[in-house]
Amino acid sequence: MEKTWNNKAWFMVLPVLLLVAFSAVIPLMTVVNYSVQDTFGNNQFFWAGTEWFEEILHSERFHSALGRNLVFSFIILAIEVPLGIVIALNMPRKGWGVPVCLVLMALPLLIPWNVVGTIWQVFGRVDIGLLGHTLEQLGINYNYVQNPMHAWFTVIIMDVWHWTSLVVLLCYAGLVSIPDAFYQAAKIDGASRWAVFRYIQLPKMNRVLLIAVLLRFMDSFMIYTEPFVVTGGGPGNSTTFLSIDLVKIAIGQFDLGPAAAMSIIYFLIILLLSWVFYTVMTNYDAER
Amino acid sequence: MARIDLNHIRHAYVPNPKSDKDYALKEVHHSWEDGGAYALLGPSGCGKTTLLNIISGLIHPSHGQLLFDGQDVTNLSTQERNIAQVFQFPVIYDTMTVYDNLAFPLRNRGVPEAEIDRKVRETLEMIDLGSWAKKKARGLTADQKQKISLGRGLVRSDVNAILFDEPLTVIDPHMKWVLRSQLKQLHQRFGYTMVYVTHDQTEALTFAQKVVVMYDGEIVQIGTPEELFERPKHTFVGYFIGSPGMNVMPVQLSGGMAQVGRHQIQLPSPSMPAVSGKVELGIRPEYVRLGRLGMPVKIAKVEDIGRLKIVRTRLEDQEIAVIVGEGQEIPTDPHIAFDPKGINIYADSWRVGGL
Ligand SMILES: Nc1ncnc2c1ncn2[C@@H]1O[C@H](COP(=O)(O)OP(=O)(O)OP(=O)(O)O)[C@@H](O)[C@H]1O
Ligand SMILES: [Mg+2]
């Protein structure tokens, strides 16, 4: 039979293209539109070119928010990934413990973000919060409202509490896919606990770890709700991360131009860093 | 190397075994001689892997005791027992090279690097992967993986025993033959105690000095290939060993004679011990004579298998296979006779002695 060659099939994907256009491309282009213009209200716009971009890229405020965000992402990755692996390794593989552990692990993931923030906001209060009050009793002058270190401590602990289970669940999924025969062979070969981890468990978790790192990085880099609820970005600007700063500029100060420019820069940074993570980890994978 | 005694070993995978049915191993009481080469033969699910895992310590038996050279090792770990085992499904360490895979068991035991290098190269030659040493193990084919798995079992020289669990299933016939003869050579050179699990009777019969036949969680017979062929202790051994298997038919015994249907068959020895239960007569197709004398049969089918022919006959409603030479003519009025030296009598599937 003669095959027909034409481009009619494109009509089939048209609905999806339209959907994507409305949900992603058009809003994104609006942002681009704002980022290259200046406005003084009344729907009057003036061409600004790359002015906003230059301003943002040279602004002290942006640099320090970016720095804070990078430090924050680095710290929570450094805690959550190893901690998640350790917990996953120690979770039971069979018996009644499995569903219990899985549900316990999934619990923090099911709580809405602003509720998580509220929980920790209350939890850390010196007068009524369990954490704050206990620390107080222990003689530590804990006050996340005024002390930047304490504010950071609270936000990081909160994120670890909220998101480590994601890493745990992903790693656990990798671990249970390892057939028993591997552990048996390792016993016969006299492998140490470390060797079993290094040569059997880690290679099997490789894939899911990549996903976990990417997800946790992107998420922590975009973190907004929880620190906003707990500290409101303070004290001072000490926990003002990029997204909080962005909202301050856009809604607090109503500087749409710089805010739009900042959104685009922000987006590109996330894209770039995710690509770097992905390339580094898949290359490492292929090399081995 | 060591002599291994299994002292009334029983094992159940279920937590609270009640009846015999719950046991994957019903009762195994047996010794593996120091330096012996054994083949462990039996159908799927009869407990071969379970038995090996108990010897190597991967499974702790529910009952019984395990001795190496007279010392109780039942509660020792796999590592302390120092056993090499090759698994039914090949296990390789993906991220390591072929070389490192073989070196792994030695490195874990702190063998000096020079010694490791010597042993690994020797083993690589044996499994014919010498030129693959530097390759990652990940991309290899199934049979190469199985060879690596085998190699890791052979690389240690100080083991108490080497256990092979169907190590050559996916390897092509020629290579299978080569590896099998190499295992035999190794055995002669170093005198390892070897246990070799297989489904394949020719493999078992060519590899081993002693063949151990298991059936339904029990060892039913241990013997040389000839013993298994001539005097199967259990009807299962008769069916399982030989191709085609032994002919087994229900009989009634009376005074040195066995009655099959309407026919009387002379037993080799008139002094039969009293038997009870289900009585059967077993005779291998090789010992049934086809000719003009004896019991009249119908021919159902003739299969040509090269130098020999298998003739499927029917004696009343009993099927009996006969093996005849290729040139032998099949008479138009066929009769069969049983060679007395091939006759075995079974009561409740177990051979009655004294014949
Ligand atoms: N981990 C296990 N848990 C529960 N039952 C098991 C387990 N392993 C084996 N069994 C059961 O024990 C019996 C013996 O199994 P085993 O693996 O020892 O048989 P095998 O002789 O090695 O068979 P095959 O030739 O198929 O490998 C089987 O009935 C099997 O279903
Ligand atoms: Mg098995």
XYZ file of C-alpha atoms and ligand atoms in Angstrom:
675
model
C 0.000 0.000 0.000
C 1.158 3.478 -0.823
C 2.027 5.475 2.238
C 0.785 9.018 2.408
C 3.333 11.568 3.459
C 1.960 14.836 4.672
C 1.926 16.950 7.767
C -1.689 16.445 8.771
C -0.630 14.710 11.968
C 0.334 18.096 13.347
C -3.348 18.918 13.702
C -3.583 16.142 16.220
C -1.145 17.813 18.579
C -2.713 21.201 18.054
C -4.954 21.034 21.155
C -1.955 20.277 23.341
C 0.028 23.083 21.761
C -2.829 25.488 22.450
C -3.051 24.313 26.037
C 0.669 24.754 26.576
C 0.507 28.156 24.896
C -2.160 29.369 27.290
C -0.701 27.799 30.387
C 2.989 28.490 29.869
C 4.095 30.406 26.835
C 1.691 33.340 27.046
C 2.251 34.050 30.753
C 5.983 33.713 30.220
C 5.881 36.163 27.309
C 3.928 38.644 29.442
C 6.779 38.516 31.905
C 9.248 39.051 29.092
C 7.110 41.954 27.933
C 7.216 43.576 31.361
C 10.923 42.996 31.740
C 11.873 45.205 28.815
C 9.523 48.121 29.577
C 8.909 50.678 32.233
C 5.496 51.663 33.468
C 4.090 54.371 35.683
C 0.567 52.994 35.855
C -2.299 54.143 33.623
C -1.262 51.400 31.262
C 1.507 53.573 29.887
C 4.594 51.680 28.870
C 8.029 52.906 27.857
C 10.720 50.830 26.204
C 13.504 50.096 28.678
C 15.585 47.536 26.795
C 18.002 45.624 28.963
C 18.042 48.282 31.642
C 16.217 46.199 34.249
C 18.363 43.210 33.601
C 21.514 45.255 34.111
C 20.104 46.798 37.219
C 19.193 43.430 38.736
C 22.469 41.794 37.782
C 24.413 44.601 39.415
C 22.237 44.969 42.463
C 23.731 44.191 45.842
C 20.326 43.067 47.041
C 19.968 40.458 44.305
C 23.482 39.167 44.911
C 22.917 38.651 48.595
C 19.536 36.953 48.078
C 21.110 34.677 45.478
C 24.008 33.927 47.831
C 21.650 33.120 50.686
C 19.638 30.858 48.432
C 22.703 28.974 47.210
C 23.944 28.481 50.760
C 20.508 27.332 51.814
C 20.208 24.808 48.955
C 23.699 23.558 49.610
C 23.060 23.025 53.308
C 19.761 21.238 52.914
C 21.147 18.982 50.136
C 24.154 18.190 52.313
C 21.847 17.180 55.137
C 18.862 15.648 53.376
C 20.622 13.417 50.863
C 22.943 11.553 53.276
C 20.278 11.481 55.957
C 17.715 10.157 53.484
C 20.095 7.407 52.352
C 20.859 6.389 55.930
C 17.184 6.227 56.850
C 16.295 4.287 53.683
C 19.080 1.771 54.386
C 17.716 1.175 57.857
C 14.083 0.795 56.919
C 12.663 -2.736 57.173
C 12.335 -4.697 53.906
C 9.477 -6.934 54.977
C 6.917 -7.461 57.691
C 4.476 -5.094 59.334
C 7.175 -2.424 59.735
C 7.111 -1.612 56.018
C 3.667 0.025 55.763
C 4.166 1.764 59.106
C 7.452 3.304 58.001
C 6.120 4.240 54.582
C 3.126 6.060 56.030
C 5.255 7.835 58.620
C 7.617 8.916 55.866
C 4.853 10.100 53.568
C 3.147 12.142 56.293
C 5.259 15.327 56.136
C 4.949 15.314 52.345
C 1.184 15.470 52.562
C 1.012 18.619 54.657
C 0.390 21.881 52.772
C 3.355 24.203 52.738
C 1.864 27.074 54.630
C 0.645 24.636 57.288
C 4.199 23.352 57.628
C 5.281 26.947 58.083
C 2.647 27.574 60.694
C 3.502 24.365 62.558
C 7.130 25.404 62.829
C 6.303 28.976 63.598
C 4.359 27.787 66.621
C 6.785 24.973 67.380
C 9.679 27.421 67.659
C 7.949 29.997 69.849
C 9.596 30.460 73.190
C 6.380 30.940 75.163
C 4.222 28.069 73.878
C 6.257 26.114 71.266
C 7.680 22.731 72.200
C 11.029 23.376 70.521
C 11.410 26.972 71.608
C 10.328 26.308 75.151
C 12.556 23.259 75.550
C 15.591 25.135 74.246
C 14.756 27.953 76.588
C 14.583 25.547 79.519
C 17.948 24.126 78.510
C 19.362 27.570 79.008
C 19.749 28.421 75.324
C 18.571 31.878 74.532
C 16.684 30.777 71.430
C 14.862 33.447 69.487
C 14.333 33.047 65.754
C 12.564 36.354 65.490
C 15.630 38.370 66.390
C 18.653 36.137 65.966
C 19.541 35.424 62.281
C 21.410 32.244 63.192
C 18.379 30.928 65.018
C 16.139 31.899 62.136
C 18.356 29.962 59.716
C 18.499 27.015 62.080
C 14.705 26.923 62.254
C 14.181 27.219 58.515
C 16.721 24.490 57.767
C 15.370 22.087 60.382
C 11.927 22.728 59.007
C 12.965 21.918 55.467
C 14.807 18.781 56.591
C 11.726 17.675 58.485
C 9.501 18.419 55.526
C 11.497 16.979 52.658
C 13.961 14.314 53.834
C 11.221 11.718 53.436
C 11.112 12.405 49.723
C 14.744 11.362 49.462
C 14.046 8.399 51.753
C 11.143 7.145 49.659
C 13.049 7.473 46.398
C 16.107 5.678 47.810
C 13.941 2.998 49.362
C 12.334 2.318 45.991
C 15.820 1.800 44.568
C 16.857 -0.469 47.413
C 13.895 -2.838 47.325
C 14.532 -3.493 43.648
C 17.802 -5.271 44.487
C 17.359 -9.059 44.276
C 18.360 -11.118 47.314
C 20.949 -12.961 45.259
C 23.174 -9.862 45.341
C 23.310 -9.803 49.106
C 23.928 -13.536 49.176
C 26.789 -13.225 46.717
C 28.239 -10.384 48.762
C 28.192 -12.572 51.858
C 29.944 -15.378 50.034
C 32.514 -12.895 48.734
C 33.103 -11.634 52.250
C 32.063 -8.057 51.448
C 32.011 -5.561 54.307
C 28.935 -3.454 55.068
C 30.629 -0.547 53.312
C 31.453 -2.647 50.231
C 27.843 -3.795 49.999
C 26.745 -0.163 50.084
C 29.383 1.021 47.658
C 29.135 -1.733 45.044
C 25.562 -3.000 45.302
C 23.249 -0.495 46.930
C 24.672 2.795 45.703
C 24.794 1.759 42.027
C 21.137 0.692 42.273
C 20.169 3.987 43.925
C 22.102 6.059 41.447
C 19.177 6.896 39.201
C 16.735 7.774 41.937
C 19.377 9.801 43.753
C 19.801 11.924 40.662
C 16.088 12.597 40.646
C 16.092 13.293 44.382
C 18.950 15.786 44.128
C 17.370 17.570 41.179
C 13.971 17.808 42.828
C 15.368 18.944 46.154
C 17.637 21.463 44.520
C 14.951 23.036 42.375
C 12.474 23.050 45.200
C 14.822 24.536 47.760
C 15.978 27.126 45.279
C 12.394 28.227 44.788
C 11.423 27.975 48.447
C 8.920 30.639 49.447
C 5.960 29.718 51.594
C 7.518 28.099 54.632
C 10.191 30.700 55.460
C 7.718 33.430 54.598
C 5.278 32.086 57.167
C 7.918 31.424 59.838
C 10.269 34.381 59.567
C 8.768 36.604 56.890
C 12.286 36.836 55.456
C 13.722 38.291 58.613
C 15.210 39.217 60.929
C 16.334 42.000 58.646
C 16.898 40.315 55.308
C 18.662 37.285 56.758
C 16.188 34.689 55.456
C 15.024 36.607 52.401
C 15.518 34.109 49.622
C 15.141 34.906 45.936
C 11.449 34.187 45.687
C 10.646 36.186 48.806
C 12.670 39.085 47.457
C 10.919 38.781 44.131
C 7.509 39.022 45.719
C 8.658 42.015 47.768
C 9.721 43.824 44.619
C 6.743 42.850 42.515
C 3.924 43.198 44.976
C 5.405 45.152 47.874
C 7.019 47.835 45.751
C 5.037 47.229 42.559
C 8.215 47.459 40.444
C 6.941 45.249 37.666
C 9.857 45.797 35.291
C 12.677 44.819 37.647
C 10.536 42.011 39.085
C 9.938 40.572 35.614
C 13.610 40.836 34.755
C 14.484 39.158 38.017
C 11.989 36.328 37.318
C 13.652 35.611 34.028
C 17.127 35.644 35.503
C 15.901 33.464 38.345
C 14.382 30.997 35.905
C 17.543 30.843 33.826
C 19.680 30.222 36.901
C 17.506 27.266 37.928
C 17.583 25.897 34.407
C 21.351 26.259 34.237
C 22.064 24.704 37.622
C 19.673 21.802 36.990
C 21.386 21.144 33.698
C 24.778 21.210 35.426
C 23.632 18.732 38.090
C 22.123 16.466 35.502
C 25.148 16.475 33.225
C 27.620 15.977 36.025
C 25.701 13.090 37.545
C 24.882 11.291 34.303
C 28.467 11.672 33.090
C 29.712 10.243 36.329
C 27.276 7.422 35.887
C 28.404 6.671 32.344
C 32.044 6.826 33.316
C 31.669 4.120 35.855
C 39.150 -28.481 51.999
C 36.979 -30.186 54.453
C 34.682 -33.065 55.080
C 31.145 -31.802 55.541
C 28.614 -33.627 57.694
C 24.933 -32.799 57.603
C 23.492 -34.063 60.831
C 19.712 -34.598 60.611
C 19.185 -31.280 58.860
C 15.624 -30.114 58.382
C 14.496 -26.789 57.076
C 11.177 -24.991 56.714
C 10.706 -21.517 55.233
C 7.424 -21.065 57.101
C 7.746 -19.928 60.730
C 5.841 -22.685 62.545
C 6.087 -25.895 60.540
C 3.548 -28.495 61.559
C 3.493 -31.361 59.098
C 6.199 -32.747 56.823
C 4.630 -30.733 53.998
C 5.855 -27.485 55.526
C 9.473 -28.553 55.227
C 11.427 -27.645 52.117
C 14.063 -30.081 53.385
C 12.486 -33.030 55.181
C 15.520 -34.681 56.648
C 19.008 -34.765 55.241
C 21.609 -36.851 56.994
C 24.657 -37.246 54.874
C 28.391 -36.657 54.615
C 30.295 -35.015 51.819
C 33.765 -36.575 51.846
C 36.799 -34.324 51.850
C 37.818 -33.796 48.240
C 34.754 -35.489 46.787
C 33.111 -34.318 43.583
C 29.369 -34.637 43.947
C 26.564 -33.909 41.577
C 23.272 -32.986 43.165
C 20.457 -33.949 40.871
C 16.745 -33.473 41.243
C 13.615 -31.886 39.819
C 12.712 -28.235 40.269
C 11.645 -27.323 43.787
C 13.096 -30.404 45.479
C 15.334 -28.346 47.766
C 18.724 -28.328 46.033
C 19.337 -24.609 46.409
C 18.051 -24.729 49.974
C 20.572 -27.435 50.808
C 23.480 -25.482 49.312
C 22.443 -22.323 51.140
C 22.409 -24.242 54.406
C 25.924 -25.524 53.785
C 27.228 -22.061 52.949
C 25.400 -20.470 55.871
C 23.066 -18.209 53.904
C 20.208 -20.050 55.593
C 20.174 -21.299 59.148
C 18.504 -24.729 59.246
C 15.391 -25.132 61.392
C 16.783 -28.331 62.896
C 20.020 -30.245 62.833
C 23.690 -29.642 62.866
C 26.379 -28.953 60.331
C 29.972 -30.113 60.852
C 33.107 -29.179 58.940
C 35.869 -31.688 59.716
C 34.018 -32.653 62.856
C 33.596 -29.089 64.121
C 30.150 -27.676 64.653
C 29.699 -24.702 62.317
C 25.903 -24.450 62.481
C 26.044 -21.031 64.064
C 29.006 -19.642 62.145
C 28.479 -16.907 59.564
C 28.948 -17.442 55.851
C 32.222 -15.566 55.997
C 33.603 -17.735 58.789
C 32.671 -20.921 56.984
C 34.823 -19.899 54.034
C 32.826 -21.489 51.253
C 32.673 -20.471 47.626
C 29.280 -20.598 45.968
C 28.200 -19.941 42.417
C 24.565 -18.958 42.137
C 21.859 -20.154 39.852
C 21.308 -16.632 38.535
C 24.536 -14.841 37.749
C 25.430 -12.016 40.096
C 27.928 -9.473 38.913
C 29.012 -6.154 40.312
C 27.930 -3.803 37.518
C 30.146 -0.881 38.301
C 33.372 -2.877 38.498
C 35.538 -4.154 35.680
C 35.683 -7.846 34.904
C 39.058 -7.977 36.637
C 37.799 -6.263 39.769
C 34.799 -8.561 39.905
C 37.114 -11.534 40.199
C 39.465 -9.744 42.569
C 36.623 -8.702 44.877
C 36.422 -11.850 47.054
C 40.207 -11.834 47.442
C 40.474 -8.127 48.259
C 37.764 -8.474 50.880
C 39.914 -11.068 52.571
C 43.054 -8.960 52.466
C 45.006 -11.163 50.074
C 48.232 -9.412 48.918
C 47.817 -7.620 45.569
C 50.500 -9.692 43.780
C 48.794 -12.918 44.740
C 45.443 -11.455 43.661
C 46.836 -10.564 40.274
C 48.183 -14.062 39.739
C 44.954 -15.772 40.765
C 42.701 -13.427 38.808
C 44.693 -13.794 35.599
C 44.725 -17.546 35.957
C 40.960 -17.634 36.480
C 40.333 -15.230 33.598
C 42.221 -17.577 31.298
C 40.184 -20.493 32.522
C 36.837 -18.845 31.844
C 38.147 -17.486 28.566
C 37.676 -13.805 29.390
C 41.373 -12.843 29.458
C 40.951 -10.101 26.872
C 37.958 -8.618 28.715
C 39.757 -7.881 31.986
C 39.593 -4.092 31.667
C 35.983 -3.925 30.473
C 33.123 -2.820 32.680
C 31.024 -5.780 33.690
C 27.808 -3.903 32.940
C 27.566 -4.350 29.178
C 28.422 -8.040 29.019
C 26.231 -10.776 27.588
C 24.366 -13.260 29.775
C 26.864 -16.054 29.290
C 29.821 -13.772 29.993
C 28.120 -12.723 33.200
C 27.633 -16.308 34.151
C 31.303 -16.978 33.505
C 32.270 -14.110 35.787
C 29.976 -15.472 38.423
C 31.649 -18.848 38.033
C 35.086 -17.237 38.070
C 34.412 -15.543 41.406
C 33.694 -18.978 42.832
C 36.938 -20.416 41.528
C 39.335 -17.603 42.321
C 39.825 -18.416 46.000
C 42.132 -21.327 46.643
C 41.713 -21.836 50.383
C 37.996 -22.586 50.548
C 36.413 -25.437 52.477
C 34.209 -26.350 49.560
C 32.894 -24.971 46.278
C 29.172 -25.149 45.670
C 27.837 -24.743 42.150
C 24.152 -24.091 41.640
C 23.480 -24.866 37.990
C 26.394 -22.677 36.947
C 26.282 -23.338 33.230
C 22.617 -22.987 32.240
C 22.916 -20.168 29.707
C 26.313 -21.136 28.315
C 26.468 -22.634 24.845
C 27.011 -26.416 24.590
C 30.603 -26.326 23.416
C 31.748 -23.859 26.079
C 29.765 -25.851 28.616
C 31.784 -28.900 27.754
C 35.062 -26.964 27.969
C 34.218 -25.435 31.340
C 33.038 -28.742 32.716
C 36.285 -30.464 31.844
C 38.177 -27.544 33.376
C 36.233 -27.948 36.588
C 37.138 -31.612 36.554
C 40.796 -30.783 36.058
C 40.692 -28.245 38.863
C 39.220 -30.856 41.082
C 41.961 -33.329 40.263
C 44.662 -30.704 40.767
C 43.519 -29.168 44.020
C 41.192 -31.746 45.493
C 38.425 -29.291 46.279
C 35.265 -30.646 47.848
C 32.742 -29.790 45.152
C 28.980 -29.993 45.031
C 27.447 -29.382 41.659
C 23.713 -28.864 41.309
C 22.131 -29.611 37.994
C 18.914 -30.615 36.304
C 20.848 -32.274 33.569
C 21.671 -35.913 34.120
C 24.412 -36.162 31.515
C 26.102 -33.187 33.156
C 25.805 -34.891 36.538
C 27.022 -38.228 35.313
C 30.077 -36.823 33.527
C 31.136 -34.429 36.268
C 30.816 -36.404 39.425
C 32.271 -39.393 41.192
C 29.129 -39.628 43.282
C 25.667 -38.538 42.269
C 23.191 -37.479 44.925
C 19.583 -37.603 43.832
C 17.070 -35.488 45.697
C 13.326 -35.736 45.507
C 10.766 -33.717 47.416
C 13.050 -32.474 50.174
C 14.902 -35.711 50.710
C 18.012 -37.424 49.424
C 16.711 -40.588 47.824
C 19.956 -42.116 46.638
C 23.677 -41.539 46.636
C 25.818 -43.590 44.369
C 28.091 -43.884 41.399
C 26.444 -43.347 38.034
C 26.433 -47.156 37.516
C 24.682 -47.795 40.801
C 22.020 -45.243 39.969
C 21.531 -46.876 36.631
C 21.529 -50.513 37.680
C 19.907 -50.354 41.100
C 17.762 -47.276 41.546
C 16.783 -47.143 45.194
C 13.581 -45.259 44.502
C 11.289 -45.382 41.499
C 11.905 -41.654 41.064
C 15.609 -42.332 40.453
C 14.585 -44.930 37.912
C 12.414 -42.428 36.032
C 14.816 -39.529 36.389
C 18.075 -41.216 35.393
C 18.280 -42.773 31.989
C 16.562 -41.914 28.770
C 13.937 -43.124 28.505
C 13.475 -43.797 32.218
C 12.850 -47.112 33.884
C 9.654 -49.036 33.163
C 7.708 -49.387 36.383
C 4.623 -51.550 36.632
C 2.398 -52.811 39.444
C 2.904 -56.500 40.212
C 1.847 -59.181 42.651
C 4.527 -61.335 44.207
C 4.172 -65.015 45.014
C 6.958 -67.480 45.655
C 9.768 -66.175 43.514
C 7.429 -65.075 40.763
C 5.956 -61.702 39.907
C 2.618 -61.443 38.189
C 2.021 -58.654 35.687
C -1.531 -58.795 34.448
C -1.929 -62.379 33.220
C 1.785 -63.035 32.936
C 4.226 -64.624 35.338
C 7.772 -63.321 35.506
C 10.609 -65.256 37.065
C 12.456 -63.194 39.677
C 16.238 -63.479 39.843
C 16.225 -64.659 43.449
C 13.538 -66.882 44.952
C 14.199 -65.651 48.498
C 12.139 -62.468 48.596
C 11.712 -60.678 51.868
C 8.083 -60.138 52.773
C 6.809 -56.918 51.250
C 3.717 -54.893 51.850
C 2.118 -51.782 50.433
C 2.155 -50.877 46.758
C 4.429 -53.392 45.029
C 6.022 -52.526 41.692
C 8.519 -54.054 39.325
C 11.055 -51.810 37.647
C 13.145 -52.671 34.633
C 15.179 -50.415 32.383
C 14.414 -50.434 28.653
C 17.968 -51.663 28.115
C 17.096 -54.942 29.890
C 13.909 -55.715 28.004
C 14.430 -58.108 25.096
C 12.219 -57.820 22.052
C 11.770 -61.021 20.046
C 9.513 -64.002 19.454
C 9.644 -65.336 23.015
C 7.982 -64.130 26.182
C 4.925 -61.973 26.632
C 2.978 -60.808 23.590
C 2.871 -57.042 23.123
C 1.543 -54.463 20.702
C 3.906 -51.888 19.191
C 2.704 -48.345 19.723
C 5.582 -46.358 18.290
C 9.182 -46.659 17.173
C 11.575 -43.739 17.706
C 14.915 -43.670 15.970
C 17.585 -42.029 18.125
C 20.692 -42.638 16.059
C 22.487 -45.852 16.913
C 19.515 -47.125 18.879
C 15.772 -47.356 18.560
C 13.220 -46.850 21.296
C 10.264 -49.136 20.807
C 7.156 -48.166 22.751
C 5.178 -51.309 23.386
C 1.986 -52.136 25.220
C 1.686 -55.166 27.427
C -2.060 -55.333 28.052
C -2.658 -51.817 29.416
C 0.931 -51.311 30.583
C 3.302 -49.207 28.490
C 6.805 -50.607 28.270
C 9.705 -48.984 26.466
C 12.335 -51.178 24.898
C 15.718 -50.217 23.517
C 16.981 -52.194 20.556
C 19.939 -51.854 18.212
C 19.445 -49.837 15.041
C 19.801 -52.875 12.812
C 17.468 -55.093 14.769
C 14.297 -56.034 13.035
C 10.985 -55.713 14.789
C 9.111 -58.996 14.535
C 5.584 -59.050 13.174
C 4.404 -61.009 16.166
C 6.342 -59.170 18.897
C 7.012 -60.581 22.347
C 9.126 -59.195 25.183
C 11.126 -60.854 27.899
C 12.775 -59.305 30.965
C 16.452 -59.963 31.603
C 16.493 -61.153 35.253
C 19.579 -59.113 36.150
C 17.738 -55.913 35.304
C 14.731 -56.562 37.544
C 14.160 -54.472 40.684
C 11.226 -54.771 43.055
C 9.796 -51.707 44.828
C 7.488 -51.491 47.791
C 5.874 -48.085 48.246
C 8.389 -46.681 45.750
C 11.446 -47.833 47.735
C 13.572 -50.667 46.440
C 13.326 -53.980 48.231
C 16.834 -55.237 48.937
C 18.304 -58.672 48.386
C 17.709 -59.020 44.679
N 12.907 -17.888 50.188
C 11.939 -18.826 50.188
N 10.807 -18.646 50.892
C 9.840 -19.592 50.911
N 9.905 -20.742 50.252
C 11.005 -20.996 49.531
C 12.081 -20.051 49.460
N 13.046 -20.564 48.667
C 12.593 -21.778 48.276
N 11.378 -22.038 48.784
C 10.598 -23.275 48.578
O 11.358 -24.381 49.015
C 11.306 -25.447 48.105
C 12.704 -25.830 47.647
O 13.234 -24.748 46.887
P 14.674 -24.750 46.271
O 14.919 -23.400 45.722
O 15.649 -25.255 47.265
O 14.494 -25.777 45.082
P 15.539 -26.186 43.948
O 15.710 -27.669 44.036
O 16.764 -25.374 44.019
O 14.713 -25.871 42.636
P 15.243 -25.308 41.222
O 15.797 -26.477 40.495
O 14.000 -24.793 40.588
O 16.243 -24.257 41.502
C 10.395 -24.999 46.984
O 9.125 -25.561 47.203
C 10.343 -23.505 47.099
O 9.078 -23.029 46.721
Mg 17.578 -23.872 42.814
